[in-house]
Coordinates of N, CA, C and O in Angstrom, one line a residue:
M1 N 13.9 95.7 156.4 CA 13.9 97.0 155.7 C 15.3 97.6 155.8 O 15.8 98.2 154.9
R2 N 16.0 97.4 156.9 CA 17.3 97.9 157.1 C 18.3 97.3 156.1 O 19.2 98.0 155.6
I3 N 18.2 96.0 155.9 CA 19.1 95.3 154.9 C 18.9 95.9 153.5 O 19.8 96.1 152.8
R4 N 17.6 96.1 153.1 CA 17.3 96.7 151.8 C 18.0 98.1 151.7 O 18.5 98.4 150.7
T5 N 17.9 98.9 152.7 CA 18.5 100.2 152.6 C 20.0 100.2 152.5 O 20.6 100.9 151.7
V6 N 20.7 99.3 153.3 CA 22.1 99.1 153.1 C 22.5 98.6 151.8 O 23.4 99.1 151.1
T7 N 21.7 97.6 151.3 CA 22.0 97.1 150.0 C 21.8 98.1 148.9 O 22.6 98.2 148.0
C8 N 20.8 98.9 149.0 CA 20.6 100.0 148.0 C 21.7 101.0 148.0 O 22.1 101.5 147.0
G9 N 22.1 101.3 149.2 CA 23.3 102.3 149.4 C 24.5 101.7 148.7 O 25.3 102.5 148.1
V10 N 24.8 100.5 149.0 CA 26.0 99.8 148.4 C 25.9 99.8 146.8 O 26.8 100.1 146.1
A11 N 24.7 99.5 146.3 CA 24.4 99.5 144.9 C 24.6 100.9 144.3 O 25.2 101.1 143.2
A12 N 24.2 101.9 145.0 CA 24.3 103.3 144.5 C 25.8 103.7 144.5 O 26.2 104.3 143.5
V13 N 26.5 103.4 145.5 CA 28.0 103.7 145.5 C 28.7 102.9 144.3 O 29.5 103.5 143.6
A14 N 28.3 101.7 144.1 CA 28.9 100.9 143.0 C 28.5 101.6 141.6 O 29.4 101.6 140.7
M15 N 27.3 102.0 141.5 CA 26.9 102.6 140.2 C 27.6 103.9 140.0 O 28.0 104.2 138.8
M16 N 27.8 104.7 141.0 CA 28.5 106.0 140.9 C 30.0 105.7 140.6 O 30.7 106.6 140.0
S17 N 30.6 104.6 141.0 CA 32.0 104.3 140.8 C 32.2 103.7 139.4 O 33.4 103.7 139.0
L18 N 31.2 103.2 138.8 CA 31.4 102.5 137.5 C 32.1 103.4 136.4 O 33.0 102.9 135.8
P19 N 31.7 104.7 136.3 CA 32.5 105.5 135.3 C 34.0 105.6 135.6 O 34.8 105.5 134.6
L20 N 34.3 105.7 136.8 CA 35.7 105.7 137.2 C 36.4 104.4 136.8 O 37.5 104.4 136.3
L21 N 35.8 103.3 137.2 CA 36.3 102.0 136.9 C 36.4 101.7 135.4 O 37.4 101.2 134.9
S22 N 35.4 102.1 134.7 CA 35.5 101.9 133.2 C 36.5 102.7 132.5 O 37.2 102.3 131.6
G23 N 36.8 103.9 133.1 CA 37.8 104.8 132.5 C 39.2 104.2 132.8 O 40.1 104.2 131.9
Q24 N 39.4 103.6 133.9 CA 40.7 102.9 134.2 C 40.8 101.7 133.3 O 41.9 101.4 132.8
A25 N 39.7 101.0 133.0 CA 39.8 99.8 132.2 C 40.2 100.2 130.8 O 41.0 99.5 130.1
L26 N 39.7 101.3 130.3 CA 40.0 101.8 128.9 C 41.5 102.2 128.8 O 42.1 101.9 127.9
A27 N 42.0 102.8 129.9 CA 43.4 103.3 129.8 C 44.3 102.1 129.8 O 45.4 102.2 129.3
A28 N 43.9 101.0 130.3 CA 44.8 99.8 130.4 C 44.7 98.9 129.2 O 45.4 97.9 129.1
E29 N 43.8 99.2 128.3 CA 43.7 98.4 127.1 C 44.9 98.4 126.2 O 45.6 99.5 126.2
P30 N 45.2 97.3 125.6 CA 46.4 97.3 124.7 C 46.2 98.4 123.6 O 45.2 98.7 123.1
G31 N 47.3 99.0 123.2 CA 47.3 100.1 122.2 C 47.2 101.5 122.8 O 47.5 102.4 122.2
T32 N 46.8 101.5 124.1 CA 46.7 102.9 124.7 C 47.9 103.1 125.7 O 48.0 104.2 126.2
V33 N 48.7 102.1 125.9 CA 49.8 102.2 126.8 C 50.9 102.9 126.0 O 51.3 102.5 124.9
R34 N 51.5 103.9 126.5 CA 52.6 104.7 125.8 C 53.8 103.9 125.9 O 54.3 103.4 126.9
Q35 N 54.5 103.7 124.7 CA 55.7 102.9 124.6 C 56.9 103.9 124.9 O 56.9 105.0 124.5
A36 N 57.9 103.4 125.6 CA 59.1 104.1 125.9 C 59.9 104.3 124.6 O 59.9 103.4 123.7
A37 N 60.5 105.5 124.5 CA 61.4 105.7 123.3 C 62.6 104.8 123.3 O 63.1 104.4 124.4
P38 N 63.1 104.3 122.2 CA 64.2 103.4 122.2 C 65.4 104.1 122.8 O 65.6 105.3 122.6
A39 N 66.3 103.3 123.4 CA 67.5 103.9 123.9 C 68.5 104.3 122.9 O 68.5 103.8 121.8
A40 N 69.2 105.3 123.2 CA 70.2 105.8 122.2 C 71.3 104.8 122.0 O 71.6 104.0 122.9
R41 N 72.0 104.9 120.8 CA 73.1 104.0 120.6 C 74.3 104.6 121.4 O 74.6 105.8 121.2
V42 N 74.9 103.8 122.2 CA 76.0 104.3 123.0 C 77.3 104.1 122.3 O 77.6 103.0 121.9
L43 N 78.1 105.2 122.2 CA 79.4 105.1 121.7 C 80.4 105.6 122.8 O 80.1 106.6 123.5
T44 N 81.4 104.8 123.0 CA 82.4 105.2 124.0 C 83.6 105.9 123.4 O 84.0 105.6 122.3
Y45 N 84.2 106.8 124.2 CA 85.4 107.4 123.7 C 86.5 107.4 124.8 O 86.2 107.4 126.0
D46 N 87.7 107.3 124.4 CA 88.9 107.3 125.3 C 89.6 108.6 125.0 O 90.3 108.7 124.0
A47 N 89.6 109.5 126.0 CA 90.3 110.8 125.8 C 91.6 110.8 126.7 O 92.1 111.9 126.9
S48 N 92.0 109.7 127.1 CA 93.2 109.6 127.9 C 94.5 110.2 127.2 O 95.4 110.6 127.8
G49 N 94.5 110.1 125.9 CA 95.6 110.6 125.1 C 95.4 112.1 124.6 O 96.1 112.6 123.8
A50 N 94.3 112.7 125.1 CA 94.0 114.1 124.6 C 94.8 115.2 125.4 O 94.6 116.3 125.1
A51 N 95.6 114.8 126.3 CA 96.5 115.7 127.1 C 95.7 116.9 127.6 O 94.7 116.7 128.3
E52 N 96.2 118.1 127.3 CA 95.5 119.3 127.8 C 94.2 119.6 127.3 O 93.5 120.5 127.7
F53 N 93.7 118.8 126.3 CA 92.4 119.0 125.7 C 91.3 118.1 126.2 O 90.2 118.1 125.7
R54 N 91.6 117.3 127.3 CA 90.7 116.4 127.8 C 89.3 117.0 128.2 O 88.3 116.5 127.8
S55 N 89.4 118.1 128.9 CA 88.1 118.7 129.3 C 87.3 119.3 128.1 O 86.1 119.2 128.1
A56 N 88.0 119.7 127.1 CA 87.4 120.2 125.8 C 86.7 119.0 125.1 O 85.6 119.2 124.6
V57 N 87.3 117.9 125.1 CA 86.8 116.7 124.5 C 85.5 116.3 125.3 O 84.5 116.0 124.7
D58 N 85.6 116.2 126.6 CA 84.4 115.9 127.4 C 83.3 116.9 127.2 O 82.1 116.5 127.1
R59 N 83.6 118.1 127.0 CA 82.5 119.1 126.8 C 82.0 119.0 125.4 O 80.8 119.1 125.2
G60 N 82.8 118.7 124.4 CA 82.3 118.4 123.0 C 81.4 117.2 123.0 O 80.4 117.3 122.3
A61 N 81.7 116.2 123.7 CA 80.8 115.0 123.8 C 79.5 115.4 124.5 O 78.4 115.0 124.0
A62 N 79.6 116.1 125.5 CA 78.4 116.6 126.2 C 77.5 117.4 125.3 O 76.3 117.3 125.4
I63 N 78.1 118.2 124.5 CA 77.3 119.0 123.6 C 76.5 118.1 122.6 O 75.3 118.4 122.4
W64 N 77.1 117.1 122.1 CA 76.4 116.2 121.2 C 75.3 115.5 122.0 O 74.2 115.3 121.5
N65 N 75.6 115.1 123.2 CA 74.6 114.4 124.0 C 73.4 115.3 124.3 O 72.2 114.8 124.4
E66 N 73.6 116.6 124.4 CA 72.5 117.6 124.6 C 71.8 117.8 123.4 O 70.6 118.2 123.4
S67 N 72.4 117.6 122.2 CA 71.9 118.0 120.9 C 71.1 116.9 120.2 O 70.2 117.3 119.4
V68 N 71.4 115.7 120.4 CA 70.8 114.6 119.7 C 70.3 113.5 120.6 O 70.8 113.3 121.7
D69 N 69.3 112.7 120.2 CA 68.7 111.6 121.0 C 69.2 110.3 120.5 O 69.2 109.3 121.3
A70 N 69.5 110.1 119.3 CA 69.8 108.8 118.7 C 71.1 108.2 119.1 O 71.3 107.0 119.0
V71 N 72.0 109.0 119.6 CA 73.4 108.5 119.9 C 73.8 109.2 121.2 O 73.4 110.3 121.5
E72 N 74.6 108.5 122.0 CA 75.1 109.1 123.3 C 76.6 108.7 123.4 O 77.0 107.6 123.2
L73 N 77.4 109.7 123.6 CA 78.8 109.6 123.8 C 79.2 109.5 125.3 O 78.8 110.4 126.0
R74 N 79.8 108.4 125.6 CA 80.2 108.2 127.0 C 81.7 107.9 127.1 O 82.3 107.2 126.3
P75 N 82.4 108.4 128.2 CA 83.8 108.0 128.4 C 83.8 106.4 128.6 O 82.9 105.8 129.2
A76 N 84.8 105.8 128.0 CA 85.0 104.4 128.1 C 85.4 104.0 129.5 O 86.1 104.8 130.2
A77 N 84.9 102.9 130.0 CA 85.3 102.4 131.4 C 86.7 101.9 131.3 O 87.2 101.6 130.3
S78 N 87.3 101.9 132.5 CA 88.7 101.4 132.6 C 88.8 100.0 132.0 O 88.0 99.1 132.3
G79 N 89.7 99.8 131.1 CA 89.9 98.5 130.5 C 89.0 98.2 129.3 O 89.1 97.2 128.6
Q80 N 88.0 99.1 129.0 CA 87.1 98.9 127.9 C 87.7 99.5 126.6 O 88.3 100.5 126.6
R81 N 87.5 98.7 125.5 CA 88.0 99.3 124.2 C 87.0 100.3 123.7 O 85.8 99.9 123.6
A82 N 87.4 101.5 123.5 CA 86.5 102.5 123.1 C 86.2 102.5 121.6 O 87.1 102.1 120.8
N83 N 85.1 103.0 121.2 CA 84.7 103.2 119.8 C 85.5 104.3 119.2 O 85.8 104.3 118.0
I84 N 85.8 105.4 120.0 CA 86.5 106.6 119.5 C 87.7 106.8 120.4 O 87.6 106.9 121.6
R85 N 88.9 107.0 119.8 CA 90.1 107.4 120.5 C 90.3 108.8 120.2 O 90.2 109.3 119.1
V86 N 90.7 109.6 121.2 CA 91.0 111.0 121.0 C 92.4 111.3 121.5 O 92.8 110.9 122.6
L87 N 93.2 111.8 120.6 CA 94.6 112.1 120.8 C 95.0 113.5 120.6 O 94.4 114.2 119.7
A88 N 95.9 114.1 121.3 CA 96.5 115.4 121.0 C 97.8 115.2 120.2 O 98.5 114.3 120.4
D89 N 98.0 116.1 119.3 CA 99.2 116.1 118.5 C 99.5 117.5 118.1 O 98.8 118.5 118.4
N90 N 100.7 117.7 117.4 CA 101.1 119.0 117.0 C 100.6 119.5 115.6 O 100.9 120.6 115.2
G91 N 99.8 118.6 114.9 CA 99.3 118.9 113.6 C 98.0 119.7 113.6 O 97.7 120.3 114.6
W92 N 97.3 119.6 112.5 CA 96.0 120.2 112.4 C 94.9 119.2 112.9 O 95.1 118.0 112.7
P93 N 93.9 119.7 113.5 CA 92.8 118.8 114.0 C 92.2 118.0 112.8 O 92.1 118.5 111.7
R94 N 91.9 116.7 113.1 CA 91.3 115.9 112.1 C 90.7 114.7 112.7 O 90.9 114.3 113.9
A95 N 89.8 114.0 111.9 CA 89.2 112.8 112.4 C 89.5 111.7 111.3 O 89.5 112.0 110.1
V96 N 89.7 110.5 111.8 CA 89.9 109.4 110.9 C 88.9 108.3 111.3 O 89.1 107.5 112.1
P97 N 87.7 108.4 110.6 CA 86.6 107.5 110.9 C 87.0 106.1 110.4 O 87.6 106.0 109.3
S98 N 86.6 105.1 111.1 CA 86.8 103.7 110.6 C 85.4 103.0 110.4 O 85.3 101.8 110.3
G99 N 84.4 103.8 110.5 CA 83.0 103.4 110.3 C 82.1 104.4 111.0 O 82.6 105.2 111.8
L100 N 80.8 104.3 110.8 CA 79.9 105.2 111.5 C 80.0 105.0 113.0 O 79.8 103.9 113.5
G101 N 80.4 106.0 113.8 CA 80.5 105.9 115.2 C 81.8 105.3 115.7 O 81.9 105.1 116.9
S102 N 82.8 105.2 114.9 CA 84.1 104.7 115.4 C 85.3 105.4 114.6 O 85.1 105.8 113.5
G103 N 86.4 105.5 115.3 CA 87.6 106.1 114.6 C 88.5 106.8 115.6 O 88.3 106.6 116.8
T104 N 89.4 107.6 115.1 CA 90.3 108.4 115.9 C 90.2 109.8 115.6 O 90.1 110.2 114.4
V105 N 90.2 110.6 116.7 CA 90.1 112.1 116.6 C 91.4 112.6 117.1 O 92.0 112.2 118.1
Y106 N 92.0 113.6 116.3 CA 93.2 114.3 116.7 C 92.9 115.7 117.0 O 92.4 116.4 116.1
I107 N 93.2 116.2 118.2 CA 93.0 117.6 118.6 C 94.4 118.2 118.3 O 95.3 118.1 119.2
G108 N 94.5 118.8 117.2 CA 95.8 119.4 116.8 C 96.1 120.7 117.4 O 95.3 121.6 117.3
R109 N 97.3 120.8 117.9 CA 97.8 122.1 118.6 C 98.0 123.2 117.6 O 97.9 124.4 117.9
Q110 N 98.2 122.9 116.3 CA 98.4 123.9 115.3 C 97.2 124.9 115.2 O 97.4 126.1 115.2
A111 N 96.0 124.3 115.2 CA 94.8 125.2 115.2 C 94.6 125.9 116.5 O 94.2 127.1 116.5
V112 N 94.9 125.3 117.6 CA 94.8 125.9 118.9 C 95.7 127.1 119.0 O 95.4 128.2 119.4
N113 N 97.0 126.8 118.5 CA 98.0 127.9 118.6 C 97.6 129.1 117.7 O 98.0 130.2 117.9
Q114 N 96.8 128.8 116.6 CA 96.3 129.9 115.7 C 95.1 130.6 116.3 O 94.7 131.6 115.7
G115 N 94.6 130.1 117.4 CA 93.5 130.8 118.1 C 92.1 130.1 118.0 O 91.1 130.7 118.4
Y116 N 92.0 129.0 117.4 CA 90.7 128.3 117.3 C 90.3 127.7 118.6 O 91.1 127.3 119.4
H117 N 89.0 127.7 118.9 CA 88.4 127.3 120.1 C 88.4 125.8 120.3 O 87.9 125.0 119.5
T118 N 89.0 125.3 121.4 CA 89.2 123.9 121.6 C 87.9 123.1 121.7 O 87.8 122.0 121.3
V119 N 86.9 123.6 122.4 CA 85.6 122.9 122.5 C 85.0 122.8 121.1 O 84.4 121.7 120.7
R120 N 85.0 123.8 120.3 CA 84.5 123.8 118.9 C 85.2 122.7 118.1 O 84.6 122.0 117.4
I121 N 86.5 122.7 118.3 CA 87.4 121.7 117.5 C 86.9 120.3 117.9 O 86.7 119.5 117.1
S122 N 86.8 120.1 119.2 CA 86.4 118.8 119.7 C 85.0 118.3 119.2 O 84.9 117.2 118.7
A123 N 84.0 119.2 119.3 CA 82.7 118.9 118.8 C 82.7 118.7 117.3 O 82.0 117.8 116.8
H124 N 83.4 119.5 116.6 CA 83.5 119.4 115.1 C 84.1 118.0 114.7 O 83.5 117.3 113.9
E125 N 85.2 117.7 115.3 CA 85.8 116.4 115.0 C 85.0 115.2 115.4 O 84.9 114.2 114.7
L126 N 84.3 115.3 116.5 CA 83.4 114.2 116.9 C 82.2 114.1 115.9 O 81.7 113.1 115.6
G127 N 81.9 115.3 115.3 CA 80.8 115.3 114.3 C 81.2 114.5 113.1 O 80.4 113.8 112.5
H128 N 82.5 114.5 112.7 CA 83.0 113.6 111.6 C 82.7 112.1 112.0 O 82.3 111.3 111.1
I129 N 83.0 111.7 113.2 CA 82.9 110.3 113.7 C 81.4 110.0 113.6 O 81.0 108.8 113.4
L130 N 80.5 111.0 113.8 CA 79.1 110.7 113.8 C 78.5 110.8 112.4 O 77.3 110.7 112.1
G131 N 79.4 110.9 111.4 CA 79.0 110.8 110.0 C 78.9 112.2 109.2 O 78.4 112.2 108.1
L132 N 79.3 113.3 109.8 CA 79.1 114.6 109.2 C 80.3 115.0 108.4 O 81.5 114.8 108.9
P133 N 80.2 115.5 107.2 CA 81.3 116.0 106.4 C 81.6 117.5 106.8 O 80.8 118.2 107.4
D134 N 82.7 118.0 106.3 CA 83.0 119.4 106.4 C 82.1 120.2 105.5 O 81.7 119.6 104.4
R135 N 81.7 121.4 105.9 CA 80.8 122.2 105.0 C 81.5 123.6 104.9 O 81.2 124.5 105.7
K136 N 82.4 123.7 104.0 CA 83.2 124.9 103.9 C 82.9 125.5 102.5 O 82.7 124.8 101.5
P137 N 82.9 126.8 102.4 CA 83.0 127.7 103.6 C 81.6 127.7 104.2 O 80.6 127.3 103.6
G138 N 81.6 128.2 105.4 CA 80.3 128.2 106.2 C 80.3 129.2 107.3 O 81.4 129.6 107.7
P139 N 79.1 129.5 107.8 CA 79.0 130.4 108.9 C 79.4 129.8 110.2 O 79.4 128.6 110.4
C140 N 79.6 130.7 111.2 CA 79.9 130.2 112.6 C 78.7 129.4 113.1 O 78.9 128.5 113.9
S141 N 77.5 129.6 112.7 CA 76.3 128.9 113.2 C 76.4 127.4 112.8 O 75.7 126.6 113.4
S142 N 77.2 127.1 111.8 CA 77.4 125.7 111.3 C 78.6 125.1 112.0 O 79.7 125.5 111.7
L143 N 78.4 124.1 112.9 CA 79.6 123.5 113.5 C 80.5 122.9 112.5 O 81.8 123.0 112.6
M144 N 80.0 122.3 111.4 CA 80.8 121.6 110.5 C 81.5 122.6 109.5 O 82.2 122.1 108.6
S145 N 81.3 123.9 109.6 CA 82.0 124.8 108.8 C 83.5 124.9 109.2 O 84.3 125.4 108.5
G146 N 83.8 124.4 110.4 CA 85.1 124.3 110.9 C 85.9 125.6 110.9 O 85.4 126.6 111.3
S147 N 87.1 125.5 110.4 CA 88.0 126.6 110.4 C 87.5 127.8 109.5 O 88.0 128.9 109.7
S148 N 86.7 127.5 108.5 CA 86.2 128.6 107.6 C 85.4 129.6 108.4 O 85.2 130.7 107.9
A149 N 84.9 129.3 109.6 CA 84.2 130.3 110.3 C 85.1 131.3 111.0 O 84.6 132.3 111.6
G150 N 86.4 131.0 111.1 CA 87.4 132.0 111.7 C 87.6 131.7 113.1 O 86.9 131.0 113.8
T151 N 88.7 132.3 113.6 CA 89.2 132.1 115.0 C 88.3 132.7 116.0 O 88.2 132.3 117.2
G152 N 87.5 133.7 115.6 CA 86.6 134.3 116.6 C 85.3 133.5 116.8 O 84.6 133.8 117.8
C153 N 85.1 132.5 116.1 CA 83.9 131.6 116.2 C 84.1 130.6 117.4 O 85.0 129.8 117.4
T154 N 83.2 130.7 118.4 CA 83.3 129.8 119.5 C 82.1 128.9 119.6 O 81.9 128.1 120.5
N155 N 81.2 129.0 118.6 CA 80.0 128.1 118.6 C 80.4 126.6 118.5 O 81.0 126.2 117.5
A156 N 80.0 125.9 119.5 CA 80.4 124.4 119.5 C 79.2 123.6 119.3 O 79.2 122.4 119.5
Y157 N 78.0 124.2 119.0 CA 76.8 123.4 118.9 C 76.4 123.2 117.4 O 76.5 124.1 116.6
P158 N 75.9 122.0 117.1 CA 75.5 121.7 115.7 C 74.2 122.4 115.4 O 73.4 122.7 116.3
D159 N 74.0 122.9 114.2 CA 72.8 123.5 113.8 C 71.7 122.5 113.6 O 71.9 121.3 113.7
A160 N 70.5 122.9 113.2 CA 69.4 122.0 113.1 C 69.6 121.0 112.0 O 69.3 119.8 112.2
A161 N 70.2 121.4 110.9 CA 70.4 120.4 109.8 C 71.5 119.3 110.2 O 71.3 118.2 109.9
E162 N 72.5 119.8 110.9 CA 73.5 118.8 111.4 C 72.9 117.9 112.4 O 73.2 116.7 112.4
R163 N 72.1 118.4 113.3 CA 71.5 117.5 114.3 C 70.6 116.5 113.6 O 70.6 115.3 113.9
A164 N 69.8 116.9 112.7 CA 68.9 116.0 111.9 C 69.7 115.0 111.2 O 69.3 113.8 111.1
E165 N 70.8 115.3 110.6 CA 71.6 114.4 109.9 C 72.2 113.3 110.8 O 72.2 112.1 110.4
V166 N 72.6 113.7 112.0 CA 73.1 112.7 112.9 C 72.0 111.8 113.4 O 72.2 110.6 113.5
E167 N 70.8 112.4 113.7 CA 69.7 111.6 114.1 C 69.4 110.5 113.0 O 69.1 109.4 113.2
G168 N 69.4 111.0 111.7 CA 69.1 110.1 110.6 C 70.2 109.0 110.4 O 69.9 107.9 110.1
N169 N 71.5 109.4 110.7 CA 72.6 108.4 110.6 C 72.4 107.3 111.6 O 72.8 106.2 111.3
F170 N 71.9 107.6 112.7 CA 71.8 106.6 113.8 C 70.4 106.0 114.0 O 70.2 105.2 114.9
A171 N 69.4 106.5 113.2 CA 68.1 106.0 113.3 C 68.1 104.5 113.1 O 68.7 104.0 112.2
G172 N 67.4 103.7 114.0 CA 67.3 102.3 113.8 C 68.5 101.5 114.3 O 68.6 100.3 114.2
S173 N 69.5 102.2 114.8 CA 70.7 101.5 115.3 C 71.0 101.8 116.7 O 72.0 102.2 117.1
R174 N 70.0 101.7 117.5 CA 70.0 102.1 118.9 C 70.5 101.0 119.8 O 69.8 100.5 120.7
T175 N 71.7 100.6 119.6 CA 72.4 99.6 120.5 C 73.8 99.9 120.7 O 74.3 100.9 120.1
E176 N 74.5 99.2 121.4 CA 76.0 99.4 121.6 C 76.7 99.3 120.3 O 76.4 98.3 119.5
A177 N 77.6 100.1 120.0 CA 78.3 100.1 118.8 C 79.5 99.1 118.9 O 80.0 98.9 120.0
P178 N 79.9 98.5 117.9 CA 81.1 97.6 118.0 C 82.4 98.4 118.3 O 82.4 99.6 118.0
A179 N 83.4 97.8 118.8 CA 84.6 98.5 119.0 C 85.3 98.9 117.7 O 84.9 98.4 116.6
T180 N 86.2 99.8 117.8 CA 86.8 100.3 116.6 C 87.5 99.3 115.7 O 88.0 98.3 116.2
A181 N 87.4 99.5 114.4 CA 88.0 98.7 113.4 C 89.3 99.4 112.9 O 89.6 100.5 113.3
P182 N 90.0 98.8 111.9 CA 91.1 99.5 111.3 C 90.8 100.8 110.8 O 89.7 101.1 110.3
L183 N 91.7 101.8 110.8 CA 91.5 103.1 110.4 C 91.3 103.2 108.9 O 91.9 102.5 108.1
A184 N 90.4 104.2 108.5 CA 90.2 104.5 107.1 C 90.8 105.8 106.7 O 91.6 106.3 107.5
A185 N 90.4 106.3 105.6 CA 91.0 107.6 105.1 C 90.6 108.7 106.1 O 89.5 108.7 106.7
A186 N 91.5 109.7 106.3 CA 91.3 110.8 107.2 C 90.4 111.9 106.6 O 90.4 112.1 105.4
L187 N 89.6 112.5 107.5 CA 88.9 113.7 107.1 C 89.6 114.9 107.7 O 89.7 114.9 108.9
R188 N 90.1 115.7 106.9 CA 90.9 116.8 107.5 C 90.0 118.1 107.5 O 89.3 118.4 106.6
D189 N 90.1 118.8 108.6 CA 89.4 120.0 108.8 C 89.9 121.0 107.9 O 89.8 121.8 107.2

């Protein structure tokens, strides 16, 4: 009689555990496992030639990293050929894309001397490398309005339409980008 009582007790515990076990089994079935989001396309940049604007370039890259998921801008490792070169010069800021995600950015001192915000300049010119055109004239809320927003504009963040355009430009290309190719025509701010 004692064996039957123990056996019935074990059976009762097993029956009460069945819903828990079946719930776990359902969660493990194929199609119910959540897939991880694809990794962002990594683009490297070399700001060693950006002189006094290096921190502004790093901040501009960080702003893009905060704003979009499809692409990530990272400083190039020592000895690595970067997708994007950033240089300081005495002219007007400009980007010379050599393909989507590659090219040269010039942080021109002329605009800085006129009072334009260095982080906005950096984020704007990186926007060209990410495939965005100038949108002039435009409000300060549009990063790609560039200089038409005036020297008082310090907004360095892309608006919703600009973010969506970059996401679309890099959708489906979530891998390392090739190193820079020969330079193409310049986009002047």
